[in-house]
mmCIF file of C-alpha atoms in Angstrom:
data_model
loop_
_atom_site.group_PDB
_atom_site.id
_atom_site.type_symbol
_atom_site.label_atom_id
_atom_site.label_comp_id
_atom_site.label_asym_id
_atom_site.label_seq_id
_atom_site.Cartn_x
_atom_site.Cartn_y
_atom_site.Cartn_z
ATOM 1 C CA UNK A 1 -2.693 1.112 8.262
ATOM 2 C CA UNK A 2 -0.173 1.252 5.366
ATOM 3 C CA UNK A 3 1.139 4.570 4.075
ATOM 4 C CA UNK A 4 2.098 5.255 0.543
ATOM 5 C CA UNK A 5 5.809 5.970 0.432
ATOM 6 C CA UNK A 6 5.090 9.307 -1.160
ATOM 7 C CA UNK A 7 2.127 10.515 0.897
ATOM 8 C CA UNK A 8 1.929 13.684 2.999
ATOM 9 C CA UNK A 9 1.426 11.416 6.052
ATOM 10 C CA UNK A 10 4.636 9.541 5.263
ATOM 11 C CA UNK A 11 6.723 12.711 5.134
ATOM 12 C CA UNK A 12 4.981 14.145 8.190
ATOM 13 C CA UNK A 13 5.927 10.995 10.115
ATOM 14 C CA UNK A 14 9.532 11.754 9.196
ATOM 15 C CA UNK A 15 9.080 15.290 10.511
ATOM 16 C CA UNK A 16 7.618 13.763 13.708
ATOM 17 C CA UNK A 17 10.806 11.722 14.119
ATOM 18 C CA UNK A 18 12.731 14.984 14.075
ATOM 19 C CA UNK A 19 10.362 16.547 16.613
ATOM 20 C CA UNK A 20 10.952 13.554 18.921
ATOM 21 C CA UNK A 21 14.699 14.197 18.693
ATOM 22 C CA UNK A 22 14.025 17.781 19.814
ATOM 23 C CA UNK A 23 11.902 16.505 22.722
ATOM 24 C CA UNK A 24 14.725 14.175 23.800
ATOM 25 C CA UNK A 25 17.081 17.164 23.778
ATOM 26 C CA UNK A 26 14.638 19.260 25.866
ATOM 27 C CA UNK A 27 13.959 21.537 22.857
ATOM 28 C CA UNK A 28 10.467 22.579 21.810
ATOM 29 C CA UNK A 29 9.458 19.524 19.831
ATOM 30 C CA UNK A 30 9.117 20.731 16.265
ATOM 31 C CA UNK A 31 10.532 18.820 13.344
ATOM 32 C CA UNK A 32 10.778 19.558 9.659
ATOM 33 C CA UNK A 33 11.798 17.837 6.437
ATOM 34 C CA UNK A 34 12.146 19.212 2.934
ATOM 35 C CA UNK A 35 11.170 17.023 0.018
ATOM 36 C CA UNK A 36 12.254 17.355 -3.648
ATOM 37 C CA UNK A 37 11.019 14.938 -6.271
ATOM 38 C CA UNK A 38 9.708 12.513 -3.593
ATOM 39 C CA UNK A 39 13.034 12.400 -1.848
ATOM 40 C CA UNK A 40 13.864 13.904 1.587
ATOM 41 C CA UNK A 41 16.779 16.289 0.963
ATOM 42 C CA UNK A 42 16.860 17.922 4.452
ATOM 43 C CA UNK A 43 15.831 17.036 8.003
ATOM 44 C CA UNK A 44 15.955 19.221 11.096
ATOM 45 C CA UNK A 45 14.479 19.806 14.564
ATOM 46 C CA UNK A 46 14.498 22.839 16.832
ATOM 47 C CA UNK A 47 17.908 23.560 18.265
ATOM 48 C CA UNK A 48 17.439 27.012 19.757
ATOM 49 C CA UNK A 49 18.681 26.033 23.206
ATOM 50 C CA UNK A 50 21.564 23.838 22.016
ATOM 51 C CA UNK A 51 22.843 26.424 19.558
ATOM 52 C CA UNK A 52 21.837 29.405 21.713
ATOM 53 C CA UNK A 53 20.278 30.848 18.571
ATOM 54 C CA UNK A 54 16.713 32.171 18.463
ATOM 55 C CA UNK A 55 16.616 31.551 14.677
ATOM 56 C CA UNK A 56 17.508 27.831 14.985
ATOM 57 C CA UNK A 57 13.953 26.705 14.349
ATOM 58 C CA UNK A 58 13.414 23.396 12.599
ATOM 59 C CA UNK A 59 12.126 25.082 9.470
ATOM 60 C CA UNK A 60 15.047 27.499 9.215
ATOM 61 C CA UNK A 61 17.577 24.751 9.625
ATOM 62 C CA UNK A 62 15.822 22.490 7.133
ATOM 63 C CA UNK A 63 15.512 25.271 4.532
ATOM 64 C CA UNK A 64 19.226 26.073 4.872
ATOM 65 C CA UNK A 65 20.181 22.408 4.531
ATOM 66 C CA UNK A 66 17.880 22.059 1.472
ATOM 67 C CA UNK A 67 19.344 25.160 -0.174
ATOM 68 C CA UNK A 68 22.859 23.739 0.370
ATOM 69 C CA UNK A 69 21.738 20.389 -1.080
ATOM 70 C CA UNK A 70 20.317 21.898 -4.283
ATOM 71 C CA UNK A 71 22.957 24.621 -4.533
ATOM 72 C CA UNK A 72 20.375 27.386 -4.823
ATOM 73 C CA UNK A 73 18.544 29.677 -2.395
ATOM 74 C CA UNK A 74 15.267 29.090 -4.241
ATOM 75 C CA UNK A 75 13.345 25.929 -3.399
ATOM 76 C CA UNK A 76 10.517 26.363 -5.893
ATOM 77 C CA UNK A 77 10.140 22.605 -6.481
ATOM 78 C CA UNK A 78 10.310 21.627 -2.831
ATOM 79 C CA UNK A 79 7.774 20.851 -0.100
ATOM 80 C CA UNK A 80 8.417 21.841 3.481
ATOM 81 C CA UNK A 81 6.764 19.478 6.044
ATOM 82 C CA UNK A 82 6.704 20.799 9.567
ATOM 83 C CA UNK A 83 4.925 19.393 12.626
ATOM 84 C CA UNK A 84 3.610 22.750 13.871
ATOM 85 C CA UNK A 85 2.355 25.772 11.975
ATOM 86 C CA UNK A 86 5.375 27.951 11.204
ATOM 87 C CA UNK A 87 5.991 31.239 12.983
ATOM 88 C CA UNK A 88 6.220 34.552 11.142
ATOM 89 C CA UNK A 89 10.053 34.193 10.768
ATOM 90 C CA UNK A 90 9.792 30.707 9.256
ATOM 91 C CA UNK A 91 6.854 31.589 7.008
ATOM 92 C CA UNK A 92 8.928 34.594 5.775
ATOM 93 C CA UNK A 93 11.901 32.322 5.082
ATOM 94 C CA UNK A 94 9.740 29.962 3.051
ATOM 95 C CA UNK A 95 8.404 32.992 1.195
ATOM 96 C CA UNK A 96 11.897 34.134 0.237
ATOM 97 C CA UNK A 97 12.893 30.556 -0.706
ATOM 98 C CA UNK A 98 9.734 30.366 -2.837
ATOM 99 C CA UNK A 99 8.854 26.917 -1.442
ATOM 100 C CA UNK A 100 6.196 25.230 -3.609
ATOM 101 C CA UNK A 101 4.237 23.689 -0.732
ATOM 102 C CA UNK A 102 4.114 24.091 3.068
ATOM 103 C CA UNK A 103 2.468 21.209 4.885
ATOM 104 C CA UNK A 104 2.057 21.336 8.643
ATOM 105 C CA UNK A 105 0.493 19.177 11.326
ATOM 106 C CA UNK A 106 -0.983 21.152 14.200
ATOM 107 C CA UNK A 107 -2.002 24.831 14.289
ATOM 108 C CA UNK A 108 -0.102 27.216 16.570
ATOM 109 C CA UNK A 109 -2.783 29.569 17.842
ATOM 110 C CA UNK A 110 -0.434 31.929 19.718
ATOM 111 C CA UNK A 111 2.577 32.266 17.445
ATOM 112 C CA UNK A 112 1.559 30.757 14.075
ATOM 113 C CA UNK A 113 1.939 32.901 10.993
ATOM 114 C CA UNK A 114 -1.763 32.629 9.960
ATOM 115 C CA UNK A 115 -2.692 35.034 12.760
ATOM 116 C CA UNK A 116 -1.126 37.690 10.541
ATOM 117 C CA UNK A 117 -2.587 36.744 7.192
ATOM 118 C CA UNK A 118 -0.984 34.733 4.435
ATOM 119 C CA UNK A 119 2.766 35.365 4.637
ATOM 120 C CA UNK A 120 3.657 32.620 2.191
ATOM 121 C CA UNK A 121 4.722 33.201 -1.426
ATOM 122 C CA UNK A 122 1.672 33.665 -3.705
ATOM 123 C CA UNK A 123 2.506 30.399 -5.530
ATOM 124 C CA UNK A 124 2.960 28.375 -2.362
ATOM 125 C CA UNK A 125 0.285 25.839 -1.627
ATOM 126 C CA UNK A 126 -0.639 25.443 2.081
ATOM 127 C CA UNK A 127 -1.851 22.187 3.544
ATOM 128 C CA UNK A 128 -2.688 21.841 7.224
ATOM 129 C CA UNK A 129 -3.836 19.209 9.696
ATOM 130 C CA UNK A 130 -1.687 16.293 8.484
ATOM 131 C CA UNK A 131 -1.286 14.100 11.605
ATOM 132 C CA UNK A 132 -2.268 17.179 13.573
ATOM 133 C CA UNK A 133 -3.271 15.304 16.734
ATOM 134 C CA UNK A 134 0.097 13.511 16.977
ATOM 135 C CA UNK A 135 1.996 16.699 16.295
ATOM 136 C CA UNK A 136 0.039 18.657 18.849
ATOM 137 C CA UNK A 137 0.390 15.873 21.482
ATOM 138 C CA UNK A 138 4.206 16.224 21.395
ATOM 139 C CA UNK A 139 3.880 19.943 22.134
ATOM 140 C CA UNK A 140 1.386 19.264 24.975
ATOM 141 C CA UNK A 141 3.752 16.648 26.426
ATOM 142 C CA UNK A 142 6.704 19.052 26.334
ATOM 143 C CA UNK A 143 4.876 21.935 28.029
ATOM 144 C CA UNK A 144 3.272 19.589 30.626
ATOM 145 C CA UNK A 145 6.810 18.443 31.592
ATOM 146 C CA UNK A 146 7.921 22.094 31.901
ATOM 147 C CA UNK A 147 5.034 22.933 34.218
ATOM 148 C CA UNK A 148 5.953 20.131 36.701
#
């Protein structure tokens, strides 16, 4: 299967690479990338354990890096790709950044923002299920290791 360089699947595969870095570091395997004009401007993975910071989610780190890249707190022309449905904190951050699109892989039934309604900016487009099985499998692998 060939992927278009500018497809949602392509960018989600880049987010999956970040999630694998998190898995290697024994962090919850969530990865994120921010795309502007078909170019990845920020990449991040969960680092809450390494940084000892409960806010060091992949999305938060990627949004901060993207804002630094563009020199503006608003990311109205950007798309955030994240392997797992964002939590309330990360959805709120994307709201304040006015991200144009949020694309995620697998749903997060327990802690995902959608349990609480739509917390995204009214102009934000939401796309879900992109490579969802692969994204969810990393989470399952991580928690299976923890239970051993």
